Short mmCIF file of C-alpha atoms and ligand atoms in Angstrom, two decimals:
data_model
loop_
_atom_site.label_atom_id
_atom_site.label_comp_id
_atom_site.label_asym_id
_atom_site.label_seq_id
_atom_site.Cartn_x
_atom_site.Cartn_y
_atom_site.Cartn_z
CA MET J 1 26.19 -2.83 -14.56
CA LYS J 2 24.39 -4.40 -11.67
CA LYS J 3 21.15 -2.70 -12.64
CA THR J 4 21.05 -4.21 -16.10
CA GLU J 5 21.72 -7.63 -14.65
CA ARG J 6 18.78 -7.21 -12.32
CA ALA J 7 16.53 -5.96 -15.07
CA GLN J 8 17.34 -8.96 -17.21
CA ARG J 9 16.44 -11.44 -14.53
CA PRO J 10 13.03 -12.97 -15.25
CA ARG J 11 10.50 -11.51 -12.86
CA ASP J 12 8.56 -14.58 -11.77
CA ILE J 13 11.73 -16.48 -10.95
CA SER J 14 12.95 -13.68 -8.78
CA LEU J 15 9.64 -13.43 -6.94
CA ARG J 16 9.47 -17.19 -6.45
CA TRP J 17 13.01 -17.50 -5.14
CA GLU J 18 12.72 -14.47 -2.98
CA LEU J 19 9.55 -15.84 -1.37
CA PHE J 20 11.20 -19.20 -0.91
CA LEU J 21 14.23 -17.57 0.65
CA TYR J 22 12.11 -15.67 3.18
CA LEU J 23 10.01 -18.73 4.01
CA ALA J 24 13.11 -20.92 4.37
CA LEU J 25 14.82 -18.34 6.57
CA PHE J 26 11.74 -18.18 8.77
CA ILE J 27 11.58 -21.96 9.07
CA VAL J 28 15.28 -22.21 9.89
CA PHE J 29 14.83 -19.54 12.54
CA VAL J 30 11.86 -21.30 14.15
CA LEU J 31 13.61 -24.67 14.06
CA ALA J 32 16.77 -23.20 15.54
CA VAL J 33 14.83 -21.71 18.43
CA VAL J 34 12.95 -24.95 19.07
CA TRP J 35 16.14 -27.00 18.72
CA LEU J 36 18.01 -24.78 21.15
CA PHE J 37 15.38 -25.23 23.85
CA GLN J 38 14.31 -28.80 23.15
CA VAL J 39 17.67 -30.34 22.38
CA LYS J 40 20.57 -28.16 23.38
CA LEU J 41 19.26 -26.87 26.69
CA LEU J 42 17.10 -29.89 27.59
CA ASP J 43 19.82 -31.44 29.83
CA ARG J 44 20.41 -28.21 31.61
CA PHE J 45 16.71 -27.49 32.18
CA TYR J 46 16.15 -31.01 33.45
CA GLU J 47 19.10 -30.77 35.77
CA SER J 48 18.17 -27.41 37.22
CA ILE J 49 14.59 -28.57 37.81
CA LYS J 50 15.87 -31.65 39.67
CA ARG J 51 18.32 -29.59 41.67
CA ARG J 52 15.55 -27.22 42.71
CA GLU J 53 13.39 -30.17 43.78
CA LEU J 54 16.26 -31.53 45.86
CA ILE J 55 16.77 -28.23 47.66
CA ARG J 56 13.02 -27.80 48.26
CA THR J 57 12.75 -31.32 49.67
CA ALA J 58 15.77 -30.70 51.91
CA ASP J 59 14.09 -27.55 53.21
CA THR J 60 10.87 -29.42 54.02
CA ILE J 61 12.68 -32.25 55.75
CA GLU J 62 14.85 -29.84 57.71
CA GLU J 63 11.69 -28.26 59.14
CA HIS J 64 10.57 -31.65 60.49
CA ILE J 65 13.84 -32.79 62.00
CA GLY J 66 13.34 -33.74 65.65
CA LYS J 67 9.60 -34.08 65.12
CA SER J 68 7.52 -37.25 64.98
CA SER J 69 6.25 -36.29 61.49
CA LEU J 70 9.77 -36.60 60.03
CA TYR J 71 9.34 -40.05 58.56
CA THR J 72 5.91 -39.36 56.99
CA VAL J 73 7.08 -36.13 55.43
CA ALA J 74 10.28 -37.72 54.12
CA TYR J 75 8.34 -40.63 52.67
CA GLN J 76 5.73 -38.39 51.04
CA ASN J 77 8.38 -36.20 49.39
CA ALA J 78 10.36 -39.19 48.26
CA VAL J 79 7.35 -40.70 46.52
CA ASP J 80 6.13 -37.39 45.06
CA TYR J 81 9.43 -36.39 43.46
CA GLY J 82 11.11 -39.74 42.98
CA ILE J 83 13.86 -38.77 45.38
CA CYS J 84 15.62 -41.23 47.71
CA VAL J 85 15.92 -39.88 51.23
CA MET J 86 18.19 -40.70 54.11
CA VAL J 87 18.43 -38.82 57.39
CA LEU J 88 21.32 -39.56 59.75
CA ARG J 89 21.80 -38.51 63.31
CA ILE J 90 25.49 -37.98 63.97
CA GLU J 91 26.81 -38.16 67.46
CA GLY J 92 30.58 -38.12 67.66
CA ILE J 93 31.82 -40.78 65.27
CA ASN J 94 28.51 -42.66 65.22
CA ALA J 95 25.87 -42.16 62.59
CA ILE J 96 22.36 -43.53 63.21
CA LYS J 97 19.96 -43.96 60.30
CA LEU J 98 16.70 -42.18 61.25
CA VAL J 99 15.00 -42.39 57.89
CA ALA J 100 15.83 -44.29 54.72
CA VAL J 101 13.44 -44.27 51.75
CA ASP J 102 14.70 -45.87 48.56
CA VAL J 103 12.13 -45.28 45.81
CA THR J 104 14.29 -46.76 43.02
CA GLY J 105 15.21 -49.96 44.79
CA ASP J 106 18.85 -49.50 43.84
CA SER J 107 19.67 -46.05 45.12
CA VAL J 108 23.26 -45.09 45.61
CA LEU J 109 22.18 -44.02 49.10
CA SER J 110 21.35 -47.59 50.10
CA ASN J 111 24.61 -48.98 48.75
CA MET J 112 27.18 -46.30 49.47
CA THR J 113 30.39 -47.11 51.32
CA ASP J 114 31.30 -45.43 54.59
CA LYS J 115 34.14 -43.81 52.69
CA TYR J 116 31.64 -42.07 50.42
CA VAL J 117 29.50 -40.91 53.35
CA THR J 118 32.56 -39.52 55.10
CA GLU J 119 33.71 -37.79 51.93
CA LEU J 120 30.28 -36.17 51.44
CA TYR J 121 30.14 -35.15 55.10
CA ASN J 122 33.57 -33.49 54.93
CA LYS J 123 32.81 -31.69 51.65
CA SER J 124 29.56 -30.25 53.02
CA LYS J 125 31.37 -29.14 56.17
CA GLU J 126 33.87 -27.32 53.95
CA GLN J 127 31.06 -25.73 51.89
CA GLY J 128 29.25 -24.40 54.94
CA GLY J 129 26.72 -27.18 55.50
CA GLU J 130 25.50 -28.11 52.03
CA TYR J 131 27.07 -29.93 49.13
CA ILE J 132 25.86 -31.42 45.88
CA ASP J 133 27.76 -34.33 44.38
CA LYS J 134 27.10 -35.39 40.80
CA ARG J 135 28.72 -38.50 39.36
CA THR J 136 27.77 -41.46 37.22
CA LYS J 137 27.21 -44.75 38.96
CA GLY J 138 30.11 -46.17 36.95
CA GLU J 139 32.46 -43.49 38.27
CA LEU J 140 31.27 -44.12 41.80
CA ALA J 141 31.77 -47.87 41.49
CA ASP J 142 35.23 -47.38 39.94
CA ALA J 143 36.19 -45.12 42.83
CA GLY J 144 35.00 -47.75 45.30
CA LEU J 145 32.32 -45.54 46.78
CA TYR J 146 29.32 -47.60 45.75
CA TYR J 147 28.38 -51.31 45.53
CA PRO J 148 26.12 -51.89 42.61
CA ARG J 149 23.71 -54.67 43.39
CA PHE J 150 21.85 -55.20 40.13
CA PHE J 151 22.54 -55.47 36.41
CA PHE J 152 25.87 -57.22 36.46
CA HIS J 153 27.85 -56.86 33.29
CA PRO J 154 29.05 -60.15 31.76
CA GLN J 155 32.56 -58.84 31.03
CA ARG J 156 33.22 -56.10 33.55
CA ASP J 157 31.79 -58.12 36.44
CA TYR J 158 29.96 -55.41 38.31
CA TYR J 159 27.49 -53.34 36.22
CA THR J 160 25.95 -52.91 32.82
CA ASP J 161 26.95 -50.11 30.47
CA SER J 162 23.61 -48.30 30.61
CA ASP J 163 23.39 -48.61 34.38
CA ALA J 164 26.91 -47.21 34.71
CA LYS J 165 25.91 -44.14 32.76
CA ILE J 166 23.09 -43.17 35.12
CA VAL J 167 23.98 -39.91 36.78
CA SER J 168 23.49 -39.88 40.50
CA THR J 169 23.13 -36.55 42.22
CA ILE J 170 23.41 -36.46 45.96
CA LEU J 171 22.61 -33.46 48.08
CA ILE J 172 23.91 -33.51 51.62
CA ARG J 173 22.85 -30.90 54.11
CA LEU J 174 24.06 -30.74 57.70
CA VAL J 175 21.66 -29.49 60.33
CA GLN J 176 22.72 -28.66 63.91
CA GLY J 177 20.39 -30.24 66.52
CA THR J 178 19.28 -28.63 69.73
CA GLY J 179 21.98 -30.41 71.72
CA ASP J 180 25.39 -31.79 70.67
CA GLU J 181 23.89 -33.93 67.98
CA GLU J 182 24.02 -33.12 64.29
CA TYR J 183 21.76 -34.33 61.52
CA ALA J 184 22.67 -35.08 57.92
CA ILE J 185 19.97 -34.98 55.27
CA LEU J 186 21.01 -36.99 52.20
CA LEU J 187 18.88 -36.81 49.09
CA ASN J 188 19.58 -38.71 45.93
CA VAL J 189 18.04 -38.46 42.49
CA GLU J 190 19.05 -40.50 39.49
CA MET J 191 19.01 -39.05 36.03
CA THR J 192 18.99 -41.18 32.92
CA PRO J 193 21.36 -39.56 30.43
CA MET J 194 19.54 -37.53 27.80
CA GLY J 195 22.06 -38.38 25.08
CA ALA J 196 19.86 -40.94 23.37
CA VAL J 197 16.76 -38.75 23.58
CA VAL J 198 18.70 -35.77 22.32
CA SER J 199 20.19 -37.59 19.37
CA THR J 200 16.76 -39.01 18.43
CA MET J 201 15.28 -35.56 18.59
CA SER J 202 18.15 -34.04 16.59
CA MET J 203 17.53 -36.57 13.88
CA GLN J 204 13.83 -35.79 13.95
CA TYR J 205 14.53 -32.10 13.67
CA LEU J 206 16.69 -32.73 10.65
CA TRP J 207 13.84 -34.53 8.92
CA ILE J 208 11.30 -31.94 10.01
CA ALA J 209 13.57 -29.21 8.64
CA VAL J 210 13.95 -30.98 5.30
CA ALA J 211 10.18 -31.56 5.07
CA LEU J 212 9.39 -27.95 5.96
CA ILE J 213 11.91 -26.52 3.52
CA VAL J 214 10.58 -28.67 0.69
CA GLY J 215 7.06 -27.61 1.75
CA SER J 216 8.07 -23.96 1.73
CA LEU J 217 9.48 -24.36 -1.76
CA PHE J 218 6.10 -25.61 -2.97
CA LEU J 219 4.31 -22.88 -1.06
CA ALA J 220 6.58 -20.24 -2.60
CA LEU J 221 5.86 -21.70 -6.02
CA ILE J 222 2.11 -21.57 -5.49
CA ILE J 223 2.08 -18.08 -3.97
CA SER J 224 4.42 -16.63 -6.58
CA ARG J 225 2.34 -18.16 -9.32
CA THR J 226 -0.88 -16.61 -8.03
CA ILE J 227 0.84 -13.25 -7.69
CA SER J 228 2.92 -13.22 -10.83
CA ARG J 229 0.44 -14.75 -13.27
CA PRO J 230 -1.93 -11.77 -13.38
CA ILE J 231 1.04 -9.40 -13.36
CA GLU J 232 2.55 -11.18 -16.34
CA ARG J 233 -0.77 -11.05 -18.15
CA MET J 234 -1.08 -7.37 -17.39
CA ASN J 235 2.45 -6.80 -18.58
CA SER J 236 1.75 -8.31 -21.97
CA ALA J 237 -1.48 -6.27 -22.23
CA ALA J 238 0.49 -3.12 -21.34
CA LYS J 239 2.99 -3.94 -24.09
CA ARG J 240 0.14 -4.19 -26.58
CA LEU J 241 -1.18 -0.87 -25.30
CA ALA J 242 2.26 0.71 -25.72
CA SER J 243 2.34 -0.43 -29.33
CA GLY J 244 -0.90 1.46 -30.00
CA ASN J 245 -3.57 -1.16 -29.48
CA TYR J 246 -6.11 0.63 -27.30
CA ASP J 247 -8.63 -2.24 -27.22
CA VAL J 248 -6.64 -4.19 -24.63
CA ASN J 249 -8.40 -5.28 -21.51
CA PHE J 250 -6.51 -5.57 -18.25
CA SER J 251 -8.05 -8.32 -16.19
CA GLY J 252 -6.77 -8.46 -12.66
CA GLU J 253 -7.84 -11.45 -10.65
CA GLY J 254 -6.83 -12.65 -7.23
CA PHE J 255 -5.62 -9.81 -5.07
CA ARG J 256 -7.43 -6.57 -4.43
CA GLU J 257 -4.30 -4.55 -5.25
CA ILE J 258 -3.99 -6.27 -8.60
CA ARG J 259 -7.67 -5.74 -9.37
CA GLU J 260 -7.27 -2.05 -8.56
CA LEU J 261 -4.19 -1.84 -10.76
CA ALA J 262 -6.16 -3.46 -13.59
CA ASP J 263 -8.96 -0.91 -13.16
CA THR J 264 -6.48 1.96 -13.23
CA LEU J 265 -4.78 0.58 -16.34
CA ASN J 266 -8.13 0.08 -18.08
CA TYR J 267 -9.00 3.67 -17.27
CA ALA J 268 -5.62 4.85 -18.57
CA ALA J 269 -6.13 2.83 -21.77
CA ARG J 270 -9.54 4.40 -22.32
CA GLU J 271 -8.16 7.91 -21.76
CA LEU J 272 -5.22 7.26 -24.08
CA SER J 273 -7.54 5.99 -26.75
CA LYS J 274 -9.80 9.04 -26.37
CA ASN J 275 -6.84 11.40 -26.55
CA ASP J 276 -5.48 9.61 -29.58
CA ARG J 277 -8.81 9.83 -31.36
CA LEU J 278 -9.19 13.51 -30.49
CA GLN J 279 -5.67 14.32 -31.71
CA LYS J 280 -6.38 12.65 -35.02
CA GLU J 281 -9.65 14.51 -35.35
CA LEU J 282 -7.94 17.78 -34.51
CA ILE J 283 -5.35 17.28 -37.23
CA ALA J 284 -8.10 16.42 -39.70
CA ASN J 285 -10.17 19.45 -38.65
CA ILE J 286 -7.33 21.91 -38.54
CA SER J 287 -5.90 20.82 -41.86
CA HIS J 288 -9.35 21.11 -43.40
CA ASP J 289 -9.94 24.47 -41.80
CA LEU J 290 -6.56 25.73 -42.95
CA ARG J 291 -6.92 24.39 -46.45
CA THR J 292 -10.30 25.99 -47.19
CA PRO J 293 -9.34 29.64 -46.54
CA LEU J 294 -5.93 29.07 -48.15
CA THR J 295 -7.59 27.73 -51.31
CA MET J 296 -9.92 30.72 -51.30
CA ILE J 297 -7.05 33.19 -50.82
CA THR J 298 -5.00 31.60 -53.59
CA GLY J 299 -8.08 31.51 -55.85
CA TYR J 300 -9.00 35.15 -55.34
CA GLY J 301 -5.34 36.22 -55.62
CA GLU J 302 -4.95 34.43 -58.96
CA LEU J 303 -8.24 35.88 -60.12
CA ILE J 304 -7.08 39.43 -59.40
CA ARG J 305 -3.67 38.81 -60.95
CA ASP J 306 -4.90 37.13 -64.14
CA ILE J 307 -8.18 38.77 -65.05
CA PRO J 308 -8.25 42.49 -65.58
CA GLY J 309 -11.13 44.18 -63.84
CA GLU J 310 -11.39 41.59 -61.05
CA ASN J 311 -9.36 43.77 -58.74
CA THR J 312 -12.58 44.77 -56.97
CA PRO J 313 -12.97 45.75 -53.30
CA GLU J 314 -15.28 42.71 -52.84
CA ASN J 315 -12.66 40.25 -54.04
CA ILE J 316 -9.98 41.84 -51.91
CA GLN J 317 -12.39 41.77 -48.95
CA ALA J 318 -12.89 38.05 -49.55
CA ILE J 319 -9.13 37.55 -49.24
CA ILE J 320 -9.06 39.63 -46.05
CA ASP J 321 -12.02 37.66 -44.57
CA GLU J 322 -10.37 34.34 -45.24
CA ALA J 323 -7.09 35.58 -43.77
CA GLU J 324 -9.04 36.60 -40.66
CA ARG J 325 -10.54 33.15 -40.38
CA LEU J 326 -7.03 31.72 -40.46
CA ASN J 327 -6.01 34.23 -37.86
CA GLN J 328 -8.92 33.22 -35.63
CA LEU J 329 -8.05 29.56 -35.91
CA VAL J 330 -4.43 30.12 -35.01
CA ASN J 331 -5.44 32.43 -32.16
CA ASP J 332 -7.80 29.82 -30.73
CA LEU J 333 -5.05 27.24 -30.70
CA LEU J 334 -2.61 29.68 -29.13
CA ASP J 335 -5.14 30.73 -26.48
CA LEU J 336 -5.79 27.19 -25.45
CA SER J 337 -2.15 26.20 -25.22
CA ARG J 338 -1.38 29.38 -23.30
CA LEU J 339 -4.26 28.73 -20.91
CA GLN J 340 -3.11 25.21 -20.28
CA ALA J 341 0.55 26.12 -19.92
CA GLY J 342 0.12 29.15 -17.70
CA ALA J 343 -2.81 28.02 -15.60
CA GLY J 344 -3.33 30.15 -12.54
CA GLN J 345 -1.99 33.40 -13.98
CA LEU J 346 -5.13 35.51 -13.82
CA LYS J 347 -5.08 39.29 -14.09
CA ILE J 348 -7.93 40.01 -11.70
CA SER J 349 -9.60 43.39 -11.78
CA ARG J 350 -12.99 44.83 -10.86
CA PHE J 351 -15.17 45.79 -13.80
CA ASN J 352 -18.75 46.35 -14.86
CA LEU J 353 -19.80 43.02 -16.31
CA THR J 354 -23.05 44.38 -17.76
CA ASP J 355 -21.08 46.99 -19.67
CA THR J 356 -18.63 44.42 -20.88
CA VAL J 357 -21.39 42.23 -22.28
CA ARG J 358 -22.99 45.29 -23.92
CA ASP J 359 -19.66 46.22 -25.55
CA THR J 360 -19.28 42.73 -26.88
CA MET J 361 -22.75 42.82 -28.36
CA GLN J 362 -21.92 46.00 -30.23
CA ARG J 363 -19.09 44.32 -32.04
CA TYR J 364 -21.57 41.90 -33.53
CA GLU J 365 -23.70 44.71 -34.86
CA LYS J 366 -22.13 44.74 -38.29
CA LEU J 367 -22.56 41.00 -38.61
CA VAL J 368 -26.16 41.34 -37.47
CA GLN J 369 -26.85 43.87 -40.16
CA ALA J 370 -25.09 41.91 -42.89
CA THR J 371 -26.53 38.46 -42.20
CA GLY J 372 -29.95 39.06 -40.72
CA TYR J 373 -29.09 37.60 -37.31
CA ARG J 374 -30.79 39.09 -34.29
CA ILE J 375 -28.74 39.33 -31.14
CA ASN J 376 -30.14 40.99 -28.06
CA PHE J 377 -29.03 41.48 -24.51
CA TRP J 378 -31.36 41.70 -21.53
CA SER J 379 -30.33 43.11 -18.16
CA ASP J 380 -32.10 45.02 -15.41
CA ARG J 381 -29.16 46.48 -13.53
CA GLU J 382 -25.41 47.09 -13.62
CA VAL J 383 -23.40 44.31 -12.06
CA TYR J 384 -19.76 44.35 -11.03
CA VAL J 385 -17.46 41.38 -10.76
CA GLU J 386 -13.85 40.64 -9.94
CA ALA J 387 -12.27 38.59 -12.70
CA ASP J 388 -9.79 38.60 -15.58
CA ARG J 389 -11.69 40.86 -17.98
CA ASN J 390 -9.93 39.73 -21.15
CA MET J 391 -10.58 36.11 -20.36
CA ILE J 392 -14.25 36.73 -19.61
CA LEU J 393 -14.47 38.59 -22.93
CA GLN J 394 -13.04 35.52 -24.60
CA VAL J 395 -15.69 33.36 -22.92
CA LEU J 396 -18.44 35.68 -24.13
CA TYR J 397 -17.10 35.69 -27.70
CA ASN J 398 -16.82 31.93 -27.82
CA LEU J 399 -20.33 31.35 -26.44
CA ILE J 400 -21.93 33.96 -28.70
CA ASN J 401 -19.98 32.69 -31.75
CA ASN J 402 -21.23 29.18 -31.07
CA ALA J 403 -24.78 30.43 -30.58
CA ILE J 404 -24.59 32.20 -33.95
CA ASN J 405 -22.94 29.25 -35.67
CA TYR J 406 -25.54 26.80 -34.39
CA SER J 407 -28.57 29.13 -34.20
CA GLY J 408 -30.44 27.58 -37.10
CA GLU J 409 -33.26 29.05 -39.18
CA GLU J 410 -34.53 31.52 -36.62
CA LYS J 411 -31.18 33.36 -36.47
CA LEU J 412 -31.96 34.56 -32.96
CA VAL J 413 -29.45 34.74 -30.11
CA ARG J 414 -30.34 36.08 -26.68
CA VAL J 415 -27.96 36.98 -23.92
CA VAL J 416 -29.57 37.30 -20.49
CA GLN J 417 -28.10 38.64 -17.29
CA SER J 418 -29.87 37.44 -14.14
CA VAL J 419 -28.76 38.50 -10.70
CA GLY J 420 -29.17 36.36 -7.62
CA GLU J 421 -27.85 36.79 -4.11
CA LYS J 422 -24.20 37.79 -4.52
CA VAL J 423 -24.02 36.04 -7.87
CA VAL J 424 -24.66 36.96 -11.46
CA ARG J 425 -25.49 34.52 -14.21
CA ILE J 426 -24.91 35.22 -17.89
CA SER J 427 -26.86 32.92 -20.21
CA VAL J 428 -26.33 32.72 -23.96
CA ILE J 429 -29.48 31.25 -25.51
CA ASP J 430 -29.96 30.09 -29.06
CA THR J 431 -32.90 28.48 -30.85
CA GLY J 432 -30.80 26.22 -33.00
CA GLU J 433 -30.42 22.52 -33.42
CA GLY J 434 -29.49 21.80 -29.80
CA ILE J 435 -27.13 19.10 -28.61
CA PRO J 436 -28.11 15.45 -28.19
CA PRO J 437 -27.85 14.45 -24.50
CA GLU J 438 -25.26 11.75 -25.19
CA HIS J 439 -22.86 14.42 -26.50
CA LEU J 440 -23.40 16.87 -23.65
CA PRO J 441 -20.69 15.55 -21.30
CA TYR J 442 -18.05 15.76 -24.04
CA ILE J 443 -18.59 19.10 -25.71
CA TRP J 444 -16.24 20.79 -23.23
CA ASP J 445 -13.41 18.48 -24.25
CA ARG J 446 -10.68 19.67 -26.56
CA TYR J 447 -11.30 19.03 -30.27
CA TYR J 448 -14.74 17.57 -29.63
CA LYS J 449 -17.36 18.23 -32.28
CA VAL J 450 -20.87 16.88 -32.24
CA ASP J 451 -21.15 17.08 -35.97
CA LYS J 452 -18.36 14.94 -37.36
CA VAL J 453 -19.26 15.81 -40.95
CA HIS J 454 -17.39 18.96 -41.61
CA ARG J 455 -19.71 21.65 -42.81
CA ARG J 456 -18.44 25.02 -43.66
CA ALA J 457 -21.51 26.59 -42.14
CA ALA J 458 -20.81 25.00 -38.81
CA VAL J 459 -17.26 26.22 -38.66
CA GLY J 460 -15.20 25.62 -35.62
CA THR J 461 -12.13 23.90 -34.36
CA GLY J 462 -13.67 22.17 -31.40
CA ILE J 463 -11.55 24.36 -29.14
CA GLY J 464 -13.93 27.19 -28.25
CA LEU J 465 -15.74 25.46 -25.39
CA SER J 466 -12.51 24.01 -24.09
CA ILE J 467 -11.21 27.56 -23.71
CA VAL J 468 -14.47 28.55 -21.99
CA LYS J 469 -14.13 25.65 -19.58
CA ASN J 470 -10.48 26.39 -18.80
CA VAL J 471 -11.11 30.07 -18.15
CA LEU J 472 -14.16 29.47 -15.95
CA GLU J 473 -12.42 26.78 -13.96
CA LEU J 474 -9.48 29.10 -13.37
CA HIS J 475 -12.04 31.55 -11.93
CA ARG J 476 -13.64 28.73 -9.92
CA ALA J 477 -16.89 29.78 -11.56
CA ARG J 478 -19.94 27.57 -12.00
CA TYR J 479 -20.91 26.94 -15.60
CA GLY J 480 -23.07 24.60 -17.64
CA VAL J 481 -25.37 23.95 -20.53
CA ASP J 482 -29.03 23.02 -20.93
CA SER J 483 -29.96 21.82 -24.34
CA THR J 484 -32.92 20.26 -26.08
CA PRO J 485 -32.29 18.81 -29.54
CA GLY J 486 -34.34 20.71 -32.11
CA LYS J 487 -35.16 23.53 -29.72
CA GLY J 488 -31.84 25.12 -28.83
CA SER J 489 -29.22 25.44 -26.15
CA THR J 490 -28.55 27.66 -23.18
CA PHE J 491 -24.91 28.05 -22.17
CA TRP J 492 -24.41 29.81 -18.85
CA PHE J 493 -21.79 30.79 -16.28
CA GLU J 494 -21.91 32.44 -12.87
CA LEU J 495 -19.57 34.87 -11.14
CA PRO J 496 -19.77 36.32 -7.63
CA THR J 497 -20.83 39.96 -7.62
CA VAL J 498 -19.05 42.69 -5.68
CA PRO J 499 -20.89 45.64 -4.10
CA PRO J 500 -21.27 48.47 -6.62
CA ASP J 501 -20.59 51.42 -4.27
CA GLU J 502 -17.17 50.15 -3.31
CA VAL J 503 -16.38 49.32 -6.91
CA GLU J 504 -17.72 52.62 -8.23
CA ALA J 505 -15.46 54.42 -5.81
CA ASN J 506 -12.61 52.27 -7.09
CA THR J 507 -13.35 52.82 -10.75
CA GLU J 508 -13.70 56.52 -10.15
CA ASN J 509 -10.28 56.55 -8.57
CA GLN J 510 -8.88 54.63 -11.51
CA ASN J 511 -10.44 57.09 -13.92
P1 LIG C 1 -16.50 24.45 -32.29
O1 LIG C 1 -15.37 25.31 -32.64
O2 LIG C 1 -16.61 23.21 -33.10
O3 LIG C 1 -17.78 25.17 -32.12
P2 LIG C 1 -16.64 24.25 -29.46
O4 LIG C 1 -15.68 23.72 -28.47
O5 LIG C 1 -17.01 25.68 -29.34
O6 LIG C 1 -16.07 23.90 -30.87
O7 LIG C 1 -17.93 23.38 -29.36
C1 LIG C 1 -17.83 21.99 -29.34
C2 LIG C 1 -19.03 21.37 -30.00
O8 LIG C 1 -20.19 21.60 -29.19
C3 LIG C 1 -19.37 21.97 -31.32
O9 LIG C 1 -18.68 21.34 -32.37
C4 LIG C 1 -20.85 21.74 -31.42
O10 LIG C 1 -21.09 20.45 -31.92
C5 LIG C 1 -21.33 21.80 -29.99
N1 LIG C 1 -21.90 23.10 -29.67
C6 LIG C 1 -21.31 24.14 -29.06
N2 LIG C 1 -22.16 25.17 -28.90
C7 LIG C 1 -23.35 24.79 -29.43
C8 LIG C 1 -24.65 25.39 -29.56
N3 LIG C 1 -24.88 26.64 -29.13
N4 LIG C 1 -25.63 24.67 -30.16
C9 LIG C 1 -25.39 23.41 -30.59
N5 LIG C 1 -24.20 22.78 -30.48
C10 LIG C 1 -23.18 23.46 -29.92
#
């Protein structure tokens, strides 16, 4: 159910939306990460940085307590980090200001009440010598710990709203002196609330997100269009191909993958068209080849039945000959389909190839006598091979049959055995019409015939060489043809030889 729904969904839409979805998800992810750090955690980062600066400054000042450099160091740090510094020397209930640097001009430190100082002192005592107090100036003023000097508010009579929101962080550290005295280091930093900044940035992020998502939609549209356009075009070409139009051209532009797909489809279309043409030719050839002997058989049969005295051995022989032709045709077809179906099933044996060729030649003797053909075999030694003997016989028959069929006026066919190093070559040479070079690559194909005009003299189904090719390729044998139009053709194949002594011993055993 789900599958059909998916199949019905238009392809380009799905690609476009899918791309958009991925792009949008990526943008949302990036924005979320940036937003988290820039907006959500900004306050916390800012605060922790300030806190660290306070502690570092306290450390530096602590090192200089009791030294003459104290004031310079305190001043330098105050200016560098924007921190207000106050160092007190506490003796009993008296506190003496040693250093006071107010970089803001309105530091809480300069305007804190004694109550606040005492409170801070007690808290840091409780905490083991160091305490950090963080409150807004408004809170401090409300609690009576701080006298704001500037920015009086018209209604609330002591400070303005924005001033009241400033967060004041005070670090107090107690340091024991060498004698009875004690020192208190007070550091104060003021932090403007980030609220406004954060809300501005949030708003900006919202707009950035909207802009990016709209942008990604356009990008998805453009990308999907460049991808899906050629695919759509190829799809419609493939549909035309499926309906039997082999002239289609797949043009893939844009991506390498699509171009390669187009090349593959073009190749497939060419092969399909070739196959289709060959099938049609085969049907035409076979039906012609079947019809001719059948007409002859019927004709001779009727002749013998109807006309007294026509029941002659010659007429009956004619019927037998035609029936044999039919038989040959059917056998060829069967051989080829068997070869193609059961590829790889070779019955390998060792045999004398020279003998085998000689035997084959003898079978043609009758034909030679009857028709005036000359067929001779030349060999200078006995050669043994390991192969499927019946299949090699078939190859020899097909090559010699072709040579006879196409041998021309001279009616001469030569079979030559030449032996090289560990290899024997059998060549079947005729002096016939030859094969035009442009046909040479195709003659091994099924159903291929150079001469499209069907002549009874040049009988054949276009299957013989295809069988030869299949058999020799199963044997992994080299084979080929050299042909000159008007002069004749030489068809050849090569098989590896096996040492005769070993084989002779073997054949003797078999005998
Ligand atoms: P066919 O049964 O038509 O001979 P083959 O497969 O044996 O089929 O041969 C394919 C085609 O190759 C033939 O139709 C013929 O045109 C060409 N051919 C094969 N052998 C020869 C040859 N010895 N001389 C000229 N042409 C040949």
